[in-house]
Amino acid sequence: MERKEQNDLEDKRNIDLSLGAIAQNWIQNFLKQIAERLEKMEEVLVVDRIEGDIAVCENRKTGKMQNINIKDLPENIEEGNILRWQNGKYEIDTSQEINDRIEQKMKDVWK
């Protein structure tokens, strides 16, 4: 094989390896984003209080507090609202099951 053909083959192999690394990196980033979104979708937050432009929320699963800018939440947000991540934004969860559990816990506190 001529020297030029060898160089061309070597260049092609290097390009293939580079493209493989780029594809692998893209796939890893894509999977990471999906995992983060799935985790966020399962997240249930309770608005503990509102301080100026910030809603201080408690993650029901972990108990950790997190601050969310009011502009990223529904306009009618109030303390005690339950939030879920749906369709790329936080929405107030009005499902009766959650409300019933909260009501029961409040009753248990006063017993």
PDB file of C-alpha atoms in Angstrom:
ATOM      1  CA  MET A   1       0.000   0.000   0.000  1.00  0.00           C
ATOM      2  CA  GLU A   2       1.223   3.435  -0.757  1.00  0.00           C
ATOM      3  CA  ARG A   3       2.116   5.842   1.991  1.00  0.00           C
ATOM      4  CA  LYS A   4      -0.748   8.211   1.050  1.00  0.00           C
ATOM      5  CA  GLU A   5      -3.305   5.378   1.254  1.00  0.00           C
ATOM      6  CA  GLN A   6      -1.970   4.379   4.681  1.00  0.00           C
ATOM      7  CA  ASN A   7      -2.246   7.977   5.893  1.00  0.00           C
ATOM      8  CA  ASP A   8      -5.793   8.217   4.515  1.00  0.00           C
ATOM      9  CA  LEU A   9      -6.801   4.991   6.306  1.00  0.00           C
ATOM     10  CA  GLU A  10      -5.228   6.184   9.537  1.00  0.00           C
ATOM     11  CA  ASP A  11      -7.024   9.530   9.254  1.00  0.00           C
ATOM     12  CA  LYS A  12     -10.334   7.711   8.675  1.00  0.00           C
ATOM     13  CA  ARG A  13      -9.783   5.528  11.766  1.00  0.00           C
ATOM     14  CA  ASN A  14      -9.004   8.621  13.864  1.00  0.00           C
ATOM     15  CA  ILE A  15     -12.148  10.353  12.599  1.00  0.00           C
ATOM     16  CA  ASP A  16     -14.227   7.251  13.359  1.00  0.00           C
ATOM     17  CA  LEU A  17     -12.791   7.114  16.890  1.00  0.00           C
ATOM     18  CA  SER A  18     -13.494  10.830  17.423  1.00  0.00           C
ATOM     19  CA  LEU A  19     -17.063  10.489  16.182  1.00  0.00           C
ATOM     20  CA  GLY A  20     -17.561   7.469  18.436  1.00  0.00           C
ATOM     21  CA  ALA A  21     -16.350   9.436  21.449  1.00  0.00           C
ATOM     22  CA  ILE A  22     -18.623  12.366  20.546  1.00  0.00           C
ATOM     23  CA  ALA A  23     -21.621  10.045  20.148  1.00  0.00           C
ATOM     24  CA  GLN A  24     -20.876   8.308  23.432  1.00  0.00           C
ATOM     25  CA  ASN A  25     -20.596  11.646  25.239  1.00  0.00           C
ATOM     26  CA  TRP A  26     -23.866  12.852  23.689  1.00  0.00           C
ATOM     27  CA  ILE A  27     -25.657   9.655  24.719  1.00  0.00           C
ATOM     28  CA  GLN A  28     -24.345   9.905  28.292  1.00  0.00           C
ATOM     29  CA  ASN A  29     -25.505  13.536  28.557  1.00  0.00           C
ATOM     30  CA  PHE A  30     -28.889  12.634  27.084  1.00  0.00           C
ATOM     31  CA  LEU A  31     -29.386   9.792  29.575  1.00  0.00           C
ATOM     32  CA  LYS A  32     -28.358  12.078  32.448  1.00  0.00           C
ATOM     33  CA  GLN A  33     -30.935  14.677  31.377  1.00  0.00           C
ATOM     34  CA  ILE A  34     -33.651  12.020  31.169  1.00  0.00           C
ATOM     35  CA  ALA A  35     -32.774  10.713  34.637  1.00  0.00           C
ATOM     36  CA  GLU A  36     -32.911  14.253  36.068  1.00  0.00           C
ATOM     37  CA  ARG A  37     -36.296  14.901  34.450  1.00  0.00           C
ATOM     38  CA  LEU A  38     -37.711  11.598  35.692  1.00  0.00           C
ATOM     39  CA  GLU A  39     -36.503  12.378  39.203  1.00  0.00           C
ATOM     40  CA  LYS A  40     -38.096  15.807  39.013  1.00  0.00           C
ATOM     41  CA  MET A  41     -41.373  14.312  37.762  1.00  0.00           C
ATOM     42  CA  GLU A  42     -41.578  12.086  40.838  1.00  0.00           C
ATOM     43  CA  GLU A  43     -40.810  15.002  43.137  1.00  0.00           C
ATOM     44  CA  VAL A  44     -43.646  16.265  45.336  1.00  0.00           C
ATOM     45  CA  LEU A  45     -43.088  19.642  46.961  1.00  0.00           C
ATOM     46  CA  VAL A  46     -45.120  21.478  49.575  1.00  0.00           C
ATOM     47  CA  VAL A  47     -44.956  25.269  49.666  1.00  0.00           C
ATOM     48  CA  ASP A  48     -43.866  25.922  53.251  1.00  0.00           C
ATOM     49  CA  ARG A  49     -43.823  29.707  53.000  1.00  0.00           C
ATOM     50  CA  ILE A  50     -43.405  32.554  50.575  1.00  0.00           C
ATOM     51  CA  GLU A  51     -40.646  35.069  51.239  1.00  0.00           C
ATOM     52  CA  GLY A  52     -40.767  37.929  48.747  1.00  0.00           C
ATOM     53  CA  ASP A  53     -40.083  36.470  45.286  1.00  0.00           C
ATOM     54  CA  ILE A  54     -39.121  33.039  46.655  1.00  0.00           C
ATOM     55  CA  ALA A  55     -41.297  30.079  47.573  1.00  0.00           C
ATOM     56  CA  VAL A  56     -39.595  27.947  50.207  1.00  0.00           C
ATOM     57  CA  CYS A  57     -40.673  24.374  49.484  1.00  0.00           C
ATOM     58  CA  GLU A  58     -40.185  21.061  51.232  1.00  0.00           C
ATOM     59  CA  ASN A  59     -39.511  17.912  49.242  1.00  0.00           C
ATOM     60  CA  ARG A  60     -42.017  15.411  50.670  1.00  0.00           C
ATOM     61  CA  LYS A  61     -39.772  12.435  49.936  1.00  0.00           C
ATOM     62  CA  THR A  62     -36.450  13.739  51.247  1.00  0.00           C
ATOM     63  CA  GLY A  63     -37.543  16.475  53.668  1.00  0.00           C
ATOM     64  CA  LYS A  64     -35.037  18.843  52.068  1.00  0.00           C
ATOM     65  CA  MET A  65     -35.981  22.473  51.619  1.00  0.00           C
ATOM     66  CA  GLN A  66     -35.531  24.209  48.297  1.00  0.00           C
ATOM     67  CA  ASN A  67     -36.133  27.725  47.085  1.00  0.00           C
ATOM     68  CA  ILE A  68     -38.048  28.322  43.865  1.00  0.00           C
ATOM     69  CA  ASN A  69     -38.495  31.710  42.262  1.00  0.00           C
ATOM     70  CA  ILE A  70     -42.155  32.750  42.324  1.00  0.00           C
ATOM     71  CA  LYS A  71     -42.043  33.545  38.596  1.00  0.00           C
ATOM     72  CA  ASP A  72     -41.398  29.822  37.931  1.00  0.00           C
ATOM     73  CA  LEU A  73     -44.614  28.816  39.736  1.00  0.00           C
ATOM     74  CA  PRO A  74     -48.329  29.215  38.951  1.00  0.00           C
ATOM     75  CA  GLU A  75     -49.708  32.703  39.584  1.00  0.00           C
ATOM     76  CA  ASN A  76     -52.128  31.579  42.292  1.00  0.00           C
ATOM     77  CA  ILE A  77     -49.479  29.837  44.426  1.00  0.00           C
ATOM     78  CA  GLU A  78     -50.145  29.832  48.174  1.00  0.00           C
ATOM     79  CA  GLU A  79     -48.565  28.394  51.284  1.00  0.00           C
ATOM     80  CA  GLY A  80     -49.567  24.760  51.704  1.00  0.00           C
ATOM     81  CA  ASN A  81     -49.949  24.078  47.965  1.00  0.00           C
ATOM     82  CA  ILE A  82     -48.627  20.795  46.649  1.00  0.00           C
ATOM     83  CA  LEU A  83     -46.423  21.107  43.568  1.00  0.00           C
ATOM     84  CA  ARG A  84     -45.502  18.561  40.928  1.00  0.00           C
ATOM     85  CA  TRP A  85     -43.302  18.933  37.848  1.00  0.00           C
ATOM     86  CA  GLN A  86     -45.467  18.327  34.777  1.00  0.00           C
ATOM     87  CA  ASN A  87     -45.097  19.335  31.147  1.00  0.00           C
ATOM     88  CA  GLY A  88     -41.845  21.192  31.824  1.00  0.00           C
ATOM     89  CA  LYS A  89     -43.135  23.354  34.668  1.00  0.00           C
ATOM     90  CA  TYR A  90     -44.374  23.221  38.250  1.00  0.00           C
ATOM     91  CA  GLU A  91     -48.122  22.805  38.602  1.00  0.00           C
ATOM     92  CA  ILE A  92     -50.339  22.802  41.664  1.00  0.00           C
ATOM     93  CA  ASP A  93     -51.398  19.240  42.411  1.00  0.00           C
ATOM     94  CA  THR A  94     -55.060  19.198  43.249  1.00  0.00           C
ATOM     95  CA  SER A  95     -55.446  15.446  43.505  1.00  0.00           C
ATOM     96  CA  GLN A  96     -57.765  14.525  46.317  1.00  0.00           C
ATOM     97  CA  GLU A  97     -55.511  11.726  47.575  1.00  0.00           C
ATOM     98  CA  ILE A  98     -52.766  14.105  48.639  1.00  0.00           C
ATOM     99  CA  ASN A  99     -55.218  16.566  50.161  1.00  0.00           C
ATOM    100  CA  ASP A 100     -56.869  13.747  52.127  1.00  0.00           C
ATOM    101  CA  ARG A 101     -53.501  12.576  53.504  1.00  0.00           C
ATOM    102  CA  ILE A 102     -52.581  16.093  54.601  1.00  0.00           C
ATOM    103  CA  GLU A 103     -55.968  16.591  56.221  1.00  0.00           C
ATOM    104  CA  GLN A 104     -55.609  13.287  58.083  1.00  0.00           C
ATOM    105  CA  LYS A 105     -52.130  14.225  59.301  1.00  0.00           C
ATOM    106  CA  MET A 106     -53.443  17.550  60.569  1.00  0.00           C
ATOM    107  CA  LYS A 107     -56.217  15.765  62.448  1.00  0.00           C
ATOM    108  CA  ASP A 108     -53.666  13.339  63.945  1.00  0.00           C
ATOM    109  CA  VAL A 109     -51.534  16.276  65.150  1.00  0.00           C
ATOM    110  CA  TRP A 110     -54.430  17.654  67.197  1.00  0.00           C
ATOM    111  CA  LYS A 111     -55.372  14.330  68.788  1.00  0.00           C
TER     112      LYS A 111
END
